[in-house]
Structure formats: C-alpha cells, structure tokens
Amino acid sequence: MIPALVLNPTSSDWVLDLCAAPGSKASQLLDMMLCADNDDTTHDNKNHDRIEGLLVANEPSFSRARILVHQLGRLPRTDRVIVTNVDARAFPQRLRFDKILCDVPCSCDGTVGKNGEILDKWSVRGGLEMQRLQVSILRKAANLVRTGGRIVYSTCSFNPEENERVIEAFLMENKDSFQLQNISTLLPETLRWLPVRLKG
C-alpha cells in the first residue's frame, strides 16, 4: 500500500503506526523492515537477525487492538513489535520515532466502490468533525517524530476537508518545523487523481 511505501522504513528505524488496526499497513511496515537490507523478499531467516528497529502499532479500540495482535502475530520477528492500546492523541511522549504513519480515522468516502451506503450517510458536517480529530492526531505525531524524521498522513477519503485542509492547517501551525514532500520523488510512477463528475 502506498502509505507504507512512502514511509519507507529501514531495518534500524523506530516506526510508529498511530492508528494501526486492522493491521495490514503495520504488517507491510514490519515486512519492509525485515526486507530493507535484502536484495530480495525471500524472508531468509538469517536476514531477520539484522533488524535493529522497532515497530509500535497503536490502536485506540480494544477490540480492534486484539485483531491487530492476531494479524501481526503471524509475521516473523514479533519481538520487534509492540502493540499499544491508547487514544492516538494521548500517546505518551517518552519515545521519539524516525518514521510515523498517521492513517487516521475518516469518513471513508473513498471506499464507496465497495460500500455504496457510505454516500447515503456522508455529510459535510461529518467530514468537518473528522477533520478536528485528524488534525489533533497529526499534531501528536509532530511531537513524537525525531528531527529529520518523516510523518506520512493518509486517509481513505477523497474529500479535501479530510486531506488537503488537514495538511494546510498543520503546516500553518508548523511552517518552521515541517515541510511537505512531493511523493513523486519517492514513487515516480505515482499519479495524483481526483474524482470528477462527468454527467448529471
């Protein structure tokens, strides 16, 4: 998935996934850490010994955190994984991380292709309410990332209130500390597209 590819963890990085359940991106991050120093992705056990980093996968919902534990438990080197169960906005500030993924809760309007009911329930007000939560999670990430580190923000929504507006608000508050990076330098074949209504 693109967020994990953009985060691009190495085997020595301390990585935090602030909203990790059900665990597919956290699993991908650990997989990337295990394979970061390899020329292939064979998961040769001798290469697993090289990992010095740590993945902290956080999920505020206890029931979803249990699913996360099960999902990550199927991977090798779970000794390099910690699962936590706290509100992302209240994550303890004792540690600093090299890479942080903020795949935040959202209105999910980008998943309408597999769940058509979402459009019936979606509202601008709901998107704006999510925006406040999303900005506060991003603020927390800013307090947890090391100098020179990377934060990746992602949602499964299309609407700009939960994406561009969140980034704009964050950068307005942190313009001297953070800068936006164009992911086309990391993933040259990536295209940005927006849904366009052609008829009706």
PDB file of C-alpha atoms in Angstrom:
ATOM      1  CA  MET A   1       0.000   0.000   0.000  1.00  0.00           C
ATOM      2  CA  ILE A   2       1.193   3.472  -0.846  1.00  0.00           C
ATOM      3  CA  PRO A   3       1.386   4.979   2.699  1.00  0.00           C
ATOM      4  CA  ALA A   4       3.861   2.304   3.836  1.00  0.00           C
ATOM      5  CA  LEU A   5       5.884   2.661   0.628  1.00  0.00           C
ATOM      6  CA  VAL A   6       6.152   6.412   1.184  1.00  0.00           C
ATOM      7  CA  LEU A   7       7.137   5.938   4.835  1.00  0.00           C
ATOM      8  CA  ASN A   8       9.841   3.544   3.580  1.00  0.00           C
ATOM      9  CA  PRO A   9      11.164   2.182   6.908  1.00  0.00           C
ATOM     10  CA  THR A  10      14.618   0.678   7.224  1.00  0.00           C
ATOM     11  CA  SER A  11      15.662  -2.191   9.475  1.00  0.00           C
ATOM     12  CA  SER A  12      17.055   0.232  12.057  1.00  0.00           C
ATOM     13  CA  ASP A  13      14.143   2.706  12.176  1.00  0.00           C
ATOM     14  CA  TRP A  14      11.861   3.180  15.134  1.00  0.00           C
ATOM     15  CA  VAL A  15       8.447   3.257  13.497  1.00  0.00           C
ATOM     16  CA  LEU A  16       5.073   4.225  14.941  1.00  0.00           C
ATOM     17  CA  ASP A  17       1.713   3.413  13.349  1.00  0.00           C
ATOM     18  CA  LEU A  18      -0.654   5.603  15.379  1.00  0.00           C
ATOM     19  CA  CYS A  19      -3.958   4.116  14.127  1.00  0.00           C
ATOM     20  CA  ALA A  20      -2.921   0.610  13.162  1.00  0.00           C
ATOM     21  CA  ALA A  21      -5.944  -1.733  13.133  1.00  0.00           C
ATOM     22  CA  PRO A  22      -6.794  -3.965  11.419  1.00  0.00           C
ATOM     23  CA  GLY A  23      -3.076  -4.282  10.737  1.00  0.00           C
ATOM     24  CA  SER A  24      -2.484  -4.524   7.002  1.00  0.00           C
ATOM     25  CA  LYS A  25      -0.275  -1.427   6.853  1.00  0.00           C
ATOM     26  CA  ALA A  26       1.510  -2.315  10.101  1.00  0.00           C
ATOM     27  CA  SER A  27       2.199  -5.788   8.660  1.00  0.00           C
ATOM     28  CA  GLN A  28       3.546  -4.201   5.493  1.00  0.00           C
ATOM     29  CA  LEU A  29       5.776  -1.888   7.536  1.00  0.00           C
ATOM     30  CA  LEU A  30       7.268  -4.796   9.503  1.00  0.00           C
ATOM     31  CA  ASP A  31       7.729  -6.747   6.281  1.00  0.00           C
ATOM     32  CA  MET A  32       9.573  -3.796   4.752  1.00  0.00           C
ATOM     33  CA  MET A  33      11.783  -3.503   7.832  1.00  0.00           C
ATOM     34  CA  LEU A  34      12.647  -7.207   7.615  1.00  0.00           C
ATOM     35  CA  CYS A  35      13.484  -6.940   3.921  1.00  0.00           C
ATOM     36  CA  ALA A  36      15.094  -3.480   3.932  1.00  0.00           C
ATOM     37  CA  ASP A  37      18.676  -4.770   3.727  1.00  0.00           C
ATOM     38  CA  ASN A  38      17.927  -7.653   1.373  1.00  0.00           C
ATOM     39  CA  ASP A  39      18.152  -7.669  -2.394  1.00  0.00           C
ATOM     40  CA  ASP A  40      15.049  -9.861  -2.489  1.00  0.00           C
ATOM     41  CA  THR A  41      11.998 -10.548  -0.358  1.00  0.00           C
ATOM     42  CA  THR A  42      12.602 -14.226   0.422  1.00  0.00           C
ATOM     43  CA  HIS A  43      12.403 -13.755   4.206  1.00  0.00           C
ATOM     44  CA  ASP A  44      15.550 -15.807   4.669  1.00  0.00           C
ATOM     45  CA  ASN A  45      15.796 -16.265   8.453  1.00  0.00           C
ATOM     46  CA  LYS A  46      19.465 -15.286   8.552  1.00  0.00           C
ATOM     47  CA  ASN A  47      18.486 -11.797   7.365  1.00  0.00           C
ATOM     48  CA  HIS A  48      15.874 -11.391  10.107  1.00  0.00           C
ATOM     49  CA  ASP A  49      18.687 -11.145  12.653  1.00  0.00           C
ATOM     50  CA  ARG A  50      19.755  -7.832  11.140  1.00  0.00           C
ATOM     51  CA  ILE A  51      16.690  -5.886  12.229  1.00  0.00           C
ATOM     52  CA  GLU A  52      17.550  -3.413  14.978  1.00  0.00           C
ATOM     53  CA  GLY A  53      14.489  -1.216  14.666  1.00  0.00           C
ATOM     54  CA  LEU A  54      11.144  -1.319  16.390  1.00  0.00           C
ATOM     55  CA  LEU A  55       7.545  -1.112  15.214  1.00  0.00           C
ATOM     56  CA  VAL A  56       4.971   0.265  17.637  1.00  0.00           C
ATOM     57  CA  ALA A  57       1.455  -0.396  16.377  1.00  0.00           C
ATOM     58  CA  ASN A  58      -1.149   1.585  18.289  1.00  0.00           C
ATOM     59  CA  GLU A  59      -4.918   1.139  18.168  1.00  0.00           C
ATOM     60  CA  PRO A  60      -7.324   3.052  20.445  1.00  0.00           C
ATOM     61  CA  SER A  61     -10.132   0.468  20.202  1.00  0.00           C
ATOM     62  CA  PHE A  62      -9.520  -2.553  22.456  1.00  0.00           C
ATOM     63  CA  SER A  63     -11.473  -4.978  20.245  1.00  0.00           C
ATOM     64  CA  ARG A  64      -9.624  -3.788  17.131  1.00  0.00           C
ATOM     65  CA  ALA A  65      -6.303  -3.955  19.008  1.00  0.00           C
ATOM     66  CA  ARG A  66      -6.955  -7.670  19.593  1.00  0.00           C
ATOM     67  CA  ILE A  67      -7.385  -8.152  15.835  1.00  0.00           C
ATOM     68  CA  LEU A  68      -4.150  -6.230  15.336  1.00  0.00           C
ATOM     69  CA  VAL A  69      -2.263  -8.529  17.727  1.00  0.00           C
ATOM     70  CA  HIS A  70      -3.531 -11.578  15.845  1.00  0.00           C
ATOM     71  CA  GLN A  71      -2.604 -10.086  12.454  1.00  0.00           C
ATOM     72  CA  LEU A  72       0.925  -9.113  13.478  1.00  0.00           C
ATOM     73  CA  GLY A  73       1.475 -12.364  15.359  1.00  0.00           C
ATOM     74  CA  ARG A  74       1.555 -14.245  12.064  1.00  0.00           C
ATOM     75  CA  LEU A  75       4.736 -12.451  10.974  1.00  0.00           C
ATOM     76  CA  PRO A  76       8.369 -13.264  11.853  1.00  0.00           C
ATOM     77  CA  ARG A  77      10.316 -11.193  14.386  1.00  0.00           C
ATOM     78  CA  THR A  78       7.375 -10.174  16.531  1.00  0.00           C
ATOM     79  CA  ASP A  79       9.984  -9.447  19.200  1.00  0.00           C
ATOM     80  CA  ARG A  80      10.491  -6.180  17.292  1.00  0.00           C
ATOM     81  CA  VAL A  81       6.796  -5.235  17.581  1.00  0.00           C
ATOM     82  CA  ILE A  82       4.868  -3.601  20.422  1.00  0.00           C
ATOM     83  CA  VAL A  83       1.095  -3.217  20.256  1.00  0.00           C
ATOM     84  CA  THR A  84      -0.386  -0.408  22.342  1.00  0.00           C
ATOM     85  CA  ASN A  85      -4.000   0.471  23.081  1.00  0.00           C
ATOM     86  CA  VAL A  86      -4.310   4.229  23.696  1.00  0.00           C
ATOM     87  CA  ASP A  87      -6.025   7.186  22.065  1.00  0.00           C
ATOM     88  CA  ALA A  88      -3.560   8.404  19.424  1.00  0.00           C
ATOM     89  CA  ARG A  89      -3.972  11.965  20.712  1.00  0.00           C
ATOM     90  CA  ALA A  90      -2.763  10.849  24.152  1.00  0.00           C
ATOM     91  CA  PHE A  91       0.135   8.644  23.045  1.00  0.00           C
ATOM     92  CA  PRO A  92       2.955   9.001  25.638  1.00  0.00           C
ATOM     93  CA  GLN A  93       5.787  11.312  24.626  1.00  0.00           C
ATOM     94  CA  ARG A  94       8.578   9.306  26.255  1.00  0.00           C
ATOM     95  CA  LEU A  95       9.898   7.952  22.946  1.00  0.00           C
ATOM     96  CA  ARG A  96      10.844   9.560  19.640  1.00  0.00           C
ATOM     97  CA  PHE A  97      10.358   7.825  16.308  1.00  0.00           C
ATOM     98  CA  ASP A  98      12.144   8.012  12.954  1.00  0.00           C
ATOM     99  CA  LYS A  99       9.002   7.318  10.927  1.00  0.00           C
ATOM    100  CA  ILE A 100       5.335   7.777  11.855  1.00  0.00           C
ATOM    101  CA  LEU A 101       2.268   6.657   9.929  1.00  0.00           C
ATOM    102  CA  CYS A 102      -0.954   8.581  10.579  1.00  0.00           C
ATOM    103  CA  ASP A 103      -3.549   6.553   8.671  1.00  0.00           C
ATOM    104  CA  VAL A 104      -6.257   8.387  10.552  1.00  0.00           C
ATOM    105  CA  PRO A 105      -9.944   7.631  11.159  1.00  0.00           C
ATOM    106  CA  CYS A 106     -12.005   9.193   8.385  1.00  0.00           C
ATOM    107  CA  SER A 107     -15.445   9.311   6.802  1.00  0.00           C
ATOM    108  CA  CYS A 108     -14.334   6.616   4.301  1.00  0.00           C
ATOM    109  CA  ASP A 109     -15.962   8.272   1.289  1.00  0.00           C
ATOM    110  CA  GLY A 110     -13.138   6.849  -0.829  1.00  0.00           C
ATOM    111  CA  THR A 111     -14.428   3.316  -0.244  1.00  0.00           C
ATOM    112  CA  VAL A 112     -17.815   3.961  -1.852  1.00  0.00           C
ATOM    113  CA  GLY A 113     -16.944   1.487  -4.597  1.00  0.00           C
ATOM    114  CA  LYS A 114     -17.166  -1.406  -2.141  1.00  0.00           C
ATOM    115  CA  ASN A 115     -19.667   0.141   0.261  1.00  0.00           C
ATOM    116  CA  GLY A 116     -22.301   2.228  -1.515  1.00  0.00           C
ATOM    117  CA  GLU A 117     -24.127   3.030   1.740  1.00  0.00           C
ATOM    118  CA  ILE A 118     -21.365   5.414   2.763  1.00  0.00           C
ATOM    119  CA  LEU A 119     -22.617   8.120   0.397  1.00  0.00           C
ATOM    120  CA  ASP A 120     -26.087   7.948   1.936  1.00  0.00           C
ATOM    121  CA  LYS A 121     -24.606   8.624   5.392  1.00  0.00           C
ATOM    122  CA  TRP A 122     -21.867  11.082   4.395  1.00  0.00           C
ATOM    123  CA  SER A 123     -22.238  14.790   5.204  1.00  0.00           C
ATOM    124  CA  VAL A 124     -20.021  17.872   5.095  1.00  0.00           C
ATOM    125  CA  ARG A 125     -20.565  18.265   8.833  1.00  0.00           C
ATOM    126  CA  GLY A 126     -19.319  14.733   9.464  1.00  0.00           C
ATOM    127  CA  GLY A 127     -16.230  15.407   7.366  1.00  0.00           C
ATOM    128  CA  LEU A 128     -15.509  18.583   9.323  1.00  0.00           C
ATOM    129  CA  GLU A 129     -15.908  16.745  12.627  1.00  0.00           C
ATOM    130  CA  MET A 130     -13.410  14.146  11.442  1.00  0.00           C
ATOM    131  CA  GLN A 131     -11.044  16.937  10.421  1.00  0.00           C
ATOM    132  CA  ARG A 132     -10.674  18.130  14.016  1.00  0.00           C
ATOM    133  CA  LEU A 133      -9.722  14.621  15.134  1.00  0.00           C
ATOM    134  CA  GLN A 134      -7.342  14.184  12.206  1.00  0.00           C
ATOM    135  CA  VAL A 135      -5.505  17.468  12.855  1.00  0.00           C
ATOM    136  CA  SER A 136      -5.102  16.596  16.540  1.00  0.00           C
ATOM    137  CA  ILE A 137      -3.601  13.186  15.679  1.00  0.00           C
ATOM    138  CA  LEU A 138      -1.192  14.841  13.259  1.00  0.00           C
ATOM    139  CA  ARG A 139      -0.201  17.321  15.976  1.00  0.00           C
ATOM    140  CA  LYS A 140       0.605  14.420  18.289  1.00  0.00           C
ATOM    141  CA  ALA A 141       2.757  12.821  15.584  1.00  0.00           C
ATOM    142  CA  ALA A 142       4.680  16.091  15.278  1.00  0.00           C
ATOM    143  CA  ASN A 143       5.585  15.819  18.967  1.00  0.00           C
ATOM    144  CA  LEU A 144       6.741  12.227  18.589  1.00  0.00           C
ATOM    145  CA  VAL A 145       8.910  12.354  15.464  1.00  0.00           C
ATOM    146  CA  ARG A 146      12.659  12.863  15.690  1.00  0.00           C
ATOM    147  CA  THR A 147      14.340  15.788  13.952  1.00  0.00           C
ATOM    148  CA  GLY A 148      14.882  14.724  10.346  1.00  0.00           C
ATOM    149  CA  GLY A 149      12.166  12.078  10.617  1.00  0.00           C
ATOM    150  CA  ARG A 150       9.149  11.526   8.408  1.00  0.00           C
ATOM    151  CA  ILE A 151       5.398  11.592   9.009  1.00  0.00           C
ATOM    152  CA  VAL A 152       3.025  10.139   6.428  1.00  0.00           C
ATOM    153  CA  TYR A 153      -0.616  11.243   6.651  1.00  0.00           C
ATOM    154  CA  SER A 154      -3.257   9.186   4.855  1.00  0.00           C
ATOM    155  CA  THR A 155      -6.995   8.552   4.757  1.00  0.00           C
ATOM    156  CA  CYS A 156      -9.379   6.502   2.655  1.00  0.00           C
ATOM    157  CA  SER A 157     -11.397   9.637   1.884  1.00  0.00           C
ATOM    158  CA  PHE A 158     -11.473  11.718  -1.270  1.00  0.00           C
ATOM    159  CA  ASN A 159     -12.836  14.950   0.146  1.00  0.00           C
ATOM    160  CA  PRO A 160     -10.351  17.780   0.666  1.00  0.00           C
ATOM    161  CA  GLU A 161     -11.662  18.628   4.167  1.00  0.00           C
ATOM    162  CA  GLU A 162     -10.056  15.432   5.466  1.00  0.00           C
ATOM    163  CA  ASN A 163      -6.940  15.629   3.335  1.00  0.00           C
ATOM    164  CA  GLU A 164      -5.609  18.903   1.901  1.00  0.00           C
ATOM    165  CA  ARG A 165      -7.289  21.037   4.576  1.00  0.00           C
ATOM    166  CA  VAL A 166      -5.787  18.932   7.370  1.00  0.00           C
ATOM    167  CA  ILE A 167      -2.307  19.285   5.884  1.00  0.00           C
ATOM    168  CA  GLU A 168      -2.818  23.022   5.340  1.00  0.00           C
ATOM    169  CA  ALA A 169      -3.890  23.537   8.958  1.00  0.00           C
ATOM    170  CA  PHE A 170      -0.942  21.502  10.243  1.00  0.00           C
ATOM    171  CA  LEU A 171       1.622  23.305   8.091  1.00  0.00           C
ATOM    172  CA  MET A 172       0.235  26.711   9.077  1.00  0.00           C
ATOM    173  CA  GLU A 173       0.957  25.795  12.710  1.00  0.00           C
ATOM    174  CA  ASN A 174       4.333  24.189  11.982  1.00  0.00           C
ATOM    175  CA  LYS A 175       5.708  26.028   8.941  1.00  0.00           C
ATOM    176  CA  ASP A 176       9.144  26.455  10.528  1.00  0.00           C
ATOM    177  CA  SER A 177       9.468  22.819  11.614  1.00  0.00           C
ATOM    178  CA  PHE A 178       7.925  20.712   8.841  1.00  0.00           C
ATOM    179  CA  GLN A 179       7.788  20.744   5.075  1.00  0.00           C
ATOM    180  CA  LEU A 180       5.623  18.942   2.562  1.00  0.00           C
ATOM    181  CA  GLN A 181       7.412  16.412   0.397  1.00  0.00           C
ATOM    182  CA  ASN A 182       6.271  15.597  -3.115  1.00  0.00           C
ATOM    183  CA  ILE A 183       5.888  11.805  -3.196  1.00  0.00           C
ATOM    184  CA  SER A 184       6.594  11.679  -6.920  1.00  0.00           C
ATOM    185  CA  THR A 185      10.267  11.866  -5.925  1.00  0.00           C
ATOM    186  CA  LEU A 186       9.790   8.691  -3.864  1.00  0.00           C
ATOM    187  CA  LEU A 187       7.367   6.915  -6.200  1.00  0.00           C
ATOM    188  CA  PRO A 188       7.954   8.340  -9.700  1.00  0.00           C
ATOM    189  CA  GLU A 189       5.132   6.340 -11.283  1.00  0.00           C
ATOM    190  CA  THR A 190       2.514   7.598  -8.821  1.00  0.00           C
ATOM    191  CA  LEU A 191      -0.237   9.773 -10.241  1.00  0.00           C
ATOM    192  CA  ARG A 192      -2.498  12.060  -8.289  1.00  0.00           C
ATOM    193  CA  TRP A 193      -6.101  11.989  -9.341  1.00  0.00           C
ATOM    194  CA  LEU A 194      -9.338  13.384  -8.058  1.00  0.00           C
ATOM    195  CA  PRO A 195     -12.829  12.058  -8.760  1.00  0.00           C
ATOM    196  CA  VAL A 196     -14.616  14.138 -11.382  1.00  0.00           C
ATOM    197  CA  ARG A 197     -18.309  14.042 -12.102  1.00  0.00           C
ATOM    198  CA  LEU A 198     -18.759  13.937 -15.881  1.00  0.00           C
ATOM    199  CA  LYS A 199     -22.542  13.850 -16.165  1.00  0.00           C
ATOM    200  CA  GLY A 200     -25.694  14.655 -14.230  1.00  0.00           C
TER     201      GLY A 200
END
